[in-house]
Amino acid sequence: METFESIRAQRDFLAVVGLGYVGLPLAVAFAEKVKTLGFDINQEKIDIYKKGVDPTNEIGDERIQKTTLEFTADPTRLKVAKVIIVAVPTPINGDKTPNLAPVVTASKIIGQNLSKGTIVVFESTVYPGVTEEICAPVLEKESKLVCGKDFKIAYSPERVNPGDKVHRLENIRKIVSGMDEETVENIAAVYELIIHAGVYIAPSIKVAEAAKLVENAQRDINIAFMNELAMVFHRMGINTKDVIDAMNTKWNALGFYPGLVGGHCIGVDPYYFIYQAEVLGYHSQIIAAGRKVNDDMAIFVTDSVIKKLIQADKNIKKSNIYIMGITFKENCPDMRNSKAVDVYKHLAAYGIKAKVVDPVVDKTEFKKEFELELVDIKNVRNADCLVFLVAHQQFKDLRLTDLESMFKRQKQQASHVIIDIKNIFDQRAIEEKNYSYWSL
């Protein structure tokens, strides 16, 4: 395992390309063990990291200030790396087809700076075949080197869960695969330097690519099932959480809950599977149906907000509405592909100008997206309606008296509307206050 030994002995560098929510924690973790480069084409992002600031909140400012990681936007520095790990995003286009531009661009940059004997490992989520049939040829074309002879390729799907402080990079078992046995041995040993949970060796690169898609498609389908139940139970006048709590007393219940499904994994990856299935002549039924249910939930939530406002005799366009949480998930500053954003935009389409409260969102990203100022949670006043879309810890810490201080002072508390998508609050306690309450 010559490559691994040269990395471990710090004779050669390991490089991580793409320093976002996945790449940054990975690069910093490796830098604590071996000589590591962290490359990103975004010079502004590199400058922020060099100042010791972590806008992702994944590792924190203190750890980034202490890291020995070499941050760079200079692609020629990749020439010194013997292992290059690609952790760039793989989004979807407006028509829900895969957007491979970031991973292809990364492959071009790497190819132009690829040294003989290097192993290139892709972590970006793709459909089976992309690593070997799209990325490898790009590397060959740009480098004028031969894959399998002059350099090797491998695939190890990222499995991080942004905002999760329990399931972290080091304690999530890592799937690894490579184009041959020697490559797999080297890459498995490299990852074992930082992954305490160990590695699982997949029999082929395509299997590893597929495993990542299936992980997220499975979650997407299960959440879609709960969302469909929630919509039906709403019509039946049954509290969905009460049903789930009862169901979860059985040992084999899966523990899923309804909600808005966004982000750059569960809300995106199933489309990669659907696309490739279509290319091969198979029309996905279950996965496609699950995607449709989850994609439409923002509309269902928006309509429910409007209905509750009408029932509370509110002038909808003049109502003081606060969106509580705009990121794609709790305790995470990432707003990409957030369904909470969709709810805001759907309300805006009705002429409703809601204010936004989010204590963890990336403020620069928010300002760029909305061109308006965030409201500090301490400054929420005279509300007609609070729409809790994301279960940030700061929202969970709110007491009933805190909520009461946010509303307009009115004799009829039934005109105080609380929309609680994630069931943060005790419905019965709120309704005892005679508030108007709705949850999925």
mmCIF file of N, CA and C in Angstrom, residues 3 82 84 114-115 117-122 139 146-154 178-183 186:
data_model
loop_
_atom_site.group_PDB
_atom_site.id
_atom_site.type_symbol
_atom_site.label_atom_id
_atom_site.label_comp_id
_atom_site.label_asym_id
_atom_site.label_seq_id
_atom_site.Cartn_x
_atom_site.Cartn_y
_atom_site.Cartn_z
ATOM 1 N N THR A 3 0.782 4.099 -1.661
ATOM 2 C CA THR A 3 0.155 5.419 -1.566
ATOM 3 C C THR A 3 -0.224 5.749 -0.138
ATOM 4 N N LYS A 82 -1.174 12.991 -3.588
ATOM 5 C CA LYS A 82 -1.217 11.608 -4.068
ATOM 6 C C LYS A 82 -2.602 10.999 -3.900
ATOM 7 N N ILE A 84 -6.593 12.581 -3.947
ATOM 8 C CA ILE A 84 -7.454 13.750 -4.103
ATOM 9 C C ILE A 84 -8.905 13.309 -3.918
ATOM 10 N N LEU A 114 -3.063 16.871 -12.413
ATOM 11 C CA LEU A 114 -2.960 15.504 -11.908
ATOM 12 C C LEU A 114 -1.557 14.939 -12.110
ATOM 13 N N SER A 115 -0.995 14.413 -11.045
ATOM 14 C CA SER A 115 0.326 13.796 -11.111
ATOM 15 C C SER A 115 0.195 12.286 -11.240
ATOM 16 N N GLY A 117 0.442 8.427 -10.517
ATOM 17 C CA GLY A 117 0.409 7.677 -9.266
ATOM 18 C C GLY A 117 -0.646 8.153 -8.279
ATOM 19 N N THR A 118 -1.453 9.148 -8.679
ATOM 20 C CA THR A 118 -2.473 9.706 -7.781
ATOM 21 C C THR A 118 -3.760 8.891 -7.827
ATOM 22 N N ILE A 119 -4.421 8.792 -6.686
ATOM 23 C CA ILE A 119 -5.755 8.182 -6.611
ATOM 24 C C ILE A 119 -6.774 9.309 -6.440
ATOM 25 N N VAL A 120 -7.761 9.352 -7.323
ATOM 26 C CA VAL A 120 -8.825 10.357 -7.233
ATOM 27 C C VAL A 120 -10.081 9.663 -6.693
ATOM 28 N N VAL A 121 -10.558 10.154 -5.552
ATOM 29 C CA VAL A 121 -11.726 9.566 -4.886
ATOM 30 C C VAL A 121 -12.895 10.534 -4.981
ATOM 31 N N PHE A 122 -14.013 10.069 -5.516
ATOM 32 C CA PHE A 122 -15.201 10.916 -5.603
ATOM 33 C C PHE A 122 -16.148 10.594 -4.446
ATOM 34 N N LEU A 139 -10.881 13.229 -16.613
ATOM 35 C CA LEU A 139 -9.543 13.227 -16.006
ATOM 36 C C LEU A 139 -8.480 12.839 -17.038
ATOM 37 N N VAL A 146 -3.429 7.946 -18.477
ATOM 38 C CA VAL A 146 -4.311 6.800 -18.679
ATOM 39 C C VAL A 146 -4.822 6.289 -17.338
ATOM 40 N N CYS A 147 -6.157 6.237 -17.209
ATOM 41 C CA CYS A 147 -6.771 5.734 -15.980
ATOM 42 C C CYS A 147 -6.496 4.234 -15.844
ATOM 43 N N GLY A 148 -6.049 3.827 -14.679
ATOM 44 C CA GLY A 148 -5.721 2.428 -14.442
ATOM 45 C C GLY A 148 -4.241 2.147 -14.588
ATOM 46 N N LYS A 149 -3.563 3.020 -15.324
ATOM 47 C CA LYS A 149 -2.119 2.871 -15.520
ATOM 48 C C LYS A 149 -1.368 4.012 -14.830
ATOM 49 N N ASP A 150 -1.740 5.245 -15.160
ATOM 50 C CA ASP A 150 -1.037 6.412 -14.617
ATOM 51 C C ASP A 150 -1.697 6.972 -13.361
ATOM 52 N N PHE A 151 -2.979 6.754 -13.207
ATOM 53 C CA PHE A 151 -3.707 7.169 -12.007
ATOM 54 C C PHE A 151 -4.880 6.221 -11.795
ATOM 55 N N LYS A 152 -5.442 6.220 -10.596
ATOM 56 C CA LYS A 152 -6.550 5.327 -10.262
ATOM 57 C C LYS A 152 -7.753 6.150 -9.788
ATOM 58 N N ILE A 153 -8.929 5.549 -9.836
ATOM 59 C CA ILE A 153 -10.133 6.208 -9.338
ATOM 60 C C ILE A 153 -10.830 5.338 -8.294
ATOM 61 N N ALA A 154 -11.545 6.001 -7.404
ATOM 62 C CA ALA A 154 -12.280 5.316 -6.345
ATOM 63 C C ALA A 154 -13.533 6.121 -6.034
ATOM 64 N N GLY A 178 -13.221 0.921 -5.227
ATOM 65 C CA GLY A 178 -12.166 1.368 -6.125
ATOM 66 C C GLY A 178 -12.139 0.543 -7.392
ATOM 67 N N MET A 179 -11.355 1.001 -8.349
ATOM 68 C CA MET A 179 -11.320 0.333 -9.652
ATOM 69 C C MET A 179 -10.570 -0.994 -9.617
ATOM 70 N N ASP A 180 -9.748 -1.200 -8.580
ATOM 71 C CA ASP A 180 -9.071 -2.486 -8.422
ATOM 72 C C ASP A 180 -8.765 -2.701 -6.941
ATOM 73 N N GLU A 181 -8.307 -3.889 -6.618
ATOM 74 C CA GLU A 181 -8.089 -4.268 -5.225
ATOM 75 C C GLU A 181 -7.049 -3.388 -4.543
ATOM 76 N N GLU A 182 -5.982 -3.066 -5.252
ATOM 77 C CA GLU A 182 -4.928 -2.236 -4.672
ATOM 78 C C GLU A 182 -5.461 -0.846 -4.301
ATOM 79 N N THR A 183 -6.277 -0.276 -5.183
ATOM 80 C CA THR A 183 -6.856 1.041 -4.922
ATOM 81 C C THR A 183 -7.756 0.995 -3.692
ATOM 82 N N ASN A 186 -5.709 0.841 -0.445
ATOM 83 C CA ASN A 186 -5.107 2.129 -0.107
ATOM 84 C C ASN A 186 -6.137 3.107 0.438
#
